[in-house]
Amino acid sequence: MRKYLVIVDRNRAEKLTRFANFFIDRLVISAFFLALGFIASLLYNLANIDFLIKIVYKMSEMNRFLDILITSLIYFIYTFLIEYFTKGRSVGKYITGTKVICTDGTEPTFNDYLIRNISRIVPFDTLSFFGENGWHDKWSETRVINIKNYQAEIQSKSEIEDLGKKEIA
């Protein structure tokens, strides 16, 4: 699969698209917390069930460090599980038409997704995209690519190779 290294790099998602992925996925996490609060309120008002209200109340009173820690953990779980089970796509990636693949064009393994998402915990990882690749891409040897452009280039490369085989035969 080494022949796909150049194709993967040529079809990397643009930085603005990567930012859109990040922004959309953060909105999904925010919507999750908003839904949790709504469900807690609904359960309390309709059935006088208050265990979720107590959780939501405790979360609103926690210190900033613990809040960041819990939110980061939930974001880690979200991105890891959704990328793993959807083969490299989060909600943001679905919307922007992008996908995570390995630098050699193969589908990432469980360990690749794990490394990729653990790397996101590193402070300032988000800012690492001002460089060539983000740290979580570099350390996991993955890239986020534009799916349509990547597949079109793979198909045209395959057709050219097939054409050469037909000429020889």
GROMACS .gro file of C-alpha atoms in nm:
model
  169
    1MET     CA    1   0.000   0.000   0.000
    2ARG     CA    2   0.301   0.232  -0.005
    3LYS     CA    3   0.189   0.358  -0.345
    4TYR     CA    4  -0.093   0.550  -0.173
    5LEU     CA    5   0.131   0.764   0.051
    6VAL     CA    6   0.148   1.050  -0.201
    7ILE     CA    7  -0.222   1.022  -0.283
    8VAL     CA    8  -0.316   1.041   0.087
    9ASP     CA    9  -0.106   1.355   0.136
   10ARG     CA   10  -0.242   1.518  -0.180
   11ASN     CA   11  -0.600   1.471  -0.062
   12ARG     CA   12  -0.565   1.587   0.298
   13ALA     CA   13  -0.855   1.791   0.427
   14GLU     CA   14  -0.793   2.165   0.438
   15LYS     CA   15  -0.732   2.336   0.772
   16LEU     CA   16  -1.064   2.519   0.754
   17THR     CA   17  -1.242   2.187   0.701
   18ARG     CA   18  -1.054   2.038   0.996
   19PHE     CA   19  -1.164   2.334   1.207
   20ALA     CA   20  -1.524   2.277   1.092
   21ASN     CA   21  -1.496   1.911   1.200
   22PHE     CA   22  -1.371   2.020   1.542
   23PHE     CA   23  -1.641   2.287   1.578
   24ILE     CA   24  -1.926   2.056   1.472
   25ASP     CA   25  -1.810   1.777   1.703
   26ARG     CA   26  -1.787   2.022   1.993
   27LEU     CA   27  -2.144   2.131   1.914
   28VAL     CA   28  -2.252   1.766   1.931
   29ILE     CA   29  -2.093   1.733   2.276
   30SER     CA   30  -2.261   2.057   2.387
   31ALA     CA   31  -2.593   1.927   2.255
   32PHE     CA   32  -2.537   1.609   2.456
   33PHE     CA   33  -2.497   1.811   2.778
   34LEU     CA   34  -2.796   2.026   2.689
   35ALA     CA   35  -3.007   1.714   2.625
   36LEU     CA   36  -2.891   1.567   2.955
   37GLY     CA   37  -3.010   1.880   3.136
   38PHE     CA   38  -3.341   1.877   2.947
   39ILE     CA   39  -3.403   1.508   3.024
   40ALA     CA   40  -3.314   1.564   3.390
   41SER     CA   41  -3.560   1.852   3.410
   42LEU     CA   42  -3.830   1.655   3.229
   43LEU     CA   43  -3.789   1.351   3.455
   44TYR     CA   44  -3.803   1.568   3.763
   45ASN     CA   45  -4.110   1.763   3.654
   46LEU     CA   46  -4.307   1.464   3.520
   47ALA     CA   47  -4.210   1.184   3.757
   48ASN     CA   48  -4.035   1.359   4.047
   49ILE     CA   49  -3.717   1.162   3.965
   50ASP     CA   50  -3.431   1.375   4.085
   51PHE     CA   51  -3.112   1.168   4.047
   52LEU     CA   52  -3.022   1.331   3.712
   53ILE     CA   53  -3.101   1.677   3.849
   54LYS     CA   54  -2.855   1.610   4.132
   55ILE     CA   55  -2.587   1.503   3.881
   56VAL     CA   56  -2.645   1.808   3.662
   57TYR     CA   57  -2.643   2.034   3.968
   58LYS     CA   58  -2.316   1.882   4.095
   59MET     CA   59  -2.161   1.927   3.749
   60SER     CA   60  -2.256   2.295   3.746
   61GLU     CA   61  -2.087   2.350   4.082
   62MET     CA   62  -1.757   2.171   4.017
   63ASN     CA   63  -1.428   2.356   3.986
   64ARG     CA   64  -1.291   2.454   3.644
   65PHE     CA   65  -1.015   2.191   3.635
   66LEU     CA   66  -1.254   1.904   3.709
   67ASP     CA   67  -1.499   2.043   3.452
   68ILE     CA   68  -1.226   2.046   3.185
   69LEU     CA   69  -1.117   1.695   3.285
   70ILE     CA   70  -1.468   1.547   3.262
   71THR     CA   71  -1.548   1.730   2.939
   72SER     CA   72  -1.219   1.612   2.785
   73LEU     CA   73  -1.292   1.255   2.893
   74ILE     CA   74  -1.638   1.267   2.738
   75TYR     CA   75  -1.495   1.420   2.419
   76PHE     CA   76  -1.228   1.146   2.411
   77ILE     CA   77  -1.489   0.873   2.450
   78TYR     CA   78  -1.713   1.034   2.186
   79THR     CA   79  -1.440   1.079   1.924
   80PHE     CA   80  -1.280   0.742   1.989
   81LEU     CA   81  -1.602   0.540   1.976
   82ILE     CA   82  -1.759   0.723   1.685
   83GLU     CA   83  -1.441   0.716   1.473
   84TYR     CA   84  -1.383   0.349   1.553
   85PHE     CA   85  -1.737   0.227   1.487
   86THR     CA   86  -1.792   0.443   1.177
   87LYS     CA   87  -1.450   0.359   1.032
   88GLY     CA   88  -1.296   0.704   1.063
   89ARG     CA   89  -1.588   0.944   1.062
   90SER     CA   90  -1.742   1.165   1.328
   91VAL     CA   91  -2.053   1.378   1.287
   92GLY     CA   92  -1.833   1.667   1.174
   93LYS     CA   93  -1.651   1.445   0.924
   94TYR     CA   94  -1.981   1.316   0.781
   95ILE     CA   95  -2.098   1.673   0.726
   96THR     CA   96  -1.772   1.790   0.566
   97GLY     CA   97  -1.714   1.475   0.358
   98THR     CA   98  -1.389   1.378   0.528
   99LYS     CA   99  -1.254   1.059   0.683
  100VAL     CA  100  -0.958   0.933   0.886
  101ILE     CA  101  -0.723   0.688   0.713
  102CYS     CA  102  -0.367   0.573   0.776
  103THR     CA  103  -0.083   0.744   0.590
  104ASP     CA  104  -0.044   0.433   0.372
  105GLY     CA  105  -0.410   0.440   0.265
  106THR     CA  106  -0.529   0.157   0.489
  107GLU     CA  107  -0.810   0.172   0.740
  108PRO     CA  108  -0.688   0.258   1.090
  109THR     CA  109  -0.683  -0.018   1.351
  110PHE     CA  110  -0.824  -0.005   1.703
  111ASN     CA  111  -0.478   0.097   1.830
  112ASP     CA  112  -0.448   0.372   1.566
  113TYR     CA  113  -0.778   0.525   1.680
  114LEU     CA  114  -0.675   0.486   2.044
  115ILE     CA  115  -0.339   0.660   1.992
  116ARG     CA  116  -0.506   0.928   1.781
  117ASN     CA  117  -0.758   1.009   2.052
  118ILE     CA  118  -0.525   0.981   2.351
  119SER     CA  119  -0.298   1.229   2.169
  120ARG     CA  120  -0.582   1.483   2.167
  121ILE     CA  121  -0.552   1.512   2.544
  122VAL     CA  122  -0.211   1.680   2.505
  123PRO     CA  123  -0.248   2.051   2.582
  124PHE     CA  124  -0.242   2.271   2.271
  125ASP     CA  125  -0.300   1.976   2.035
  126THR     CA  126  -0.569   2.185   1.869
  127LEU     CA  127  -0.312   2.455   1.792
  128SER     CA  128  -0.076   2.200   1.635
  129PHE     CA  129  -0.271   2.233   1.309
  130PHE     CA  130  -0.101   2.562   1.235
  131GLY     CA  131   0.186   2.336   1.124
  132GLU     CA  132   0.181   2.071   0.851
  133ASN     CA  133  -0.014   1.806   1.047
  134GLY     CA  134  -0.172   1.799   1.388
  135TRP     CA  135   0.005   1.605   1.659
  136HIS     CA  136  -0.270   1.346   1.691
  137ASP     CA  137  -0.239   1.278   1.316
  138LYS     CA  138   0.139   1.264   1.327
  139TRP     CA  139   0.169   1.039   1.633
  140SER     CA  140  -0.097   0.793   1.510
  141GLU     CA  141   0.026   0.803   1.149
  142THR     CA  142  -0.323   0.893   1.027
  143ARG     CA  143  -0.460   1.170   0.807
  144VAL     CA  144  -0.800   1.325   0.754
  145ILE     CA  145  -0.875   1.320   0.383
  146ASN     CA  146  -1.142   1.453   0.150
  147ILE     CA  147  -1.319   1.127   0.061
  148LYS     CA  148  -1.448   1.218  -0.286
  149ASN     CA  149  -1.114   1.354  -0.408
  150TYR     CA  150  -0.923   1.061  -0.261
  151GLN     CA  151  -1.153   0.796  -0.410
  152ALA     CA  152  -1.153   0.969  -0.749
  153GLU     CA  153  -0.773   0.974  -0.756
  154ILE     CA  154  -0.749   0.609  -0.644
  155GLN     CA  155  -1.000   0.509  -0.913
  156SER     CA  156  -0.819   0.699  -1.189
  157LYS     CA  157  -0.485   0.551  -1.078
  158SER     CA  158  -0.641   0.203  -1.084
  159GLU     CA  159  -0.791   0.261  -1.429
  160ILE     CA  160  -0.455   0.375  -1.565
  161GLU     CA  161  -0.285   0.066  -1.418
  162ASP     CA  162  -0.557  -0.159  -1.564
  163LEU     CA  163  -0.517   0.009  -1.902
  164GLY     CA  164  -0.146  -0.066  -1.895
  165LYS     CA  165  -0.217  -0.430  -1.812
  166LYS     CA  166  -0.461  -0.462  -2.103
  167GLU     CA  167  -0.205  -0.315  -2.345
  168ILE     CA  168   0.059  -0.570  -2.239
  169ALA     CA  169  -0.178  -0.868  -2.263
   0.00000   0.00000   0.00000
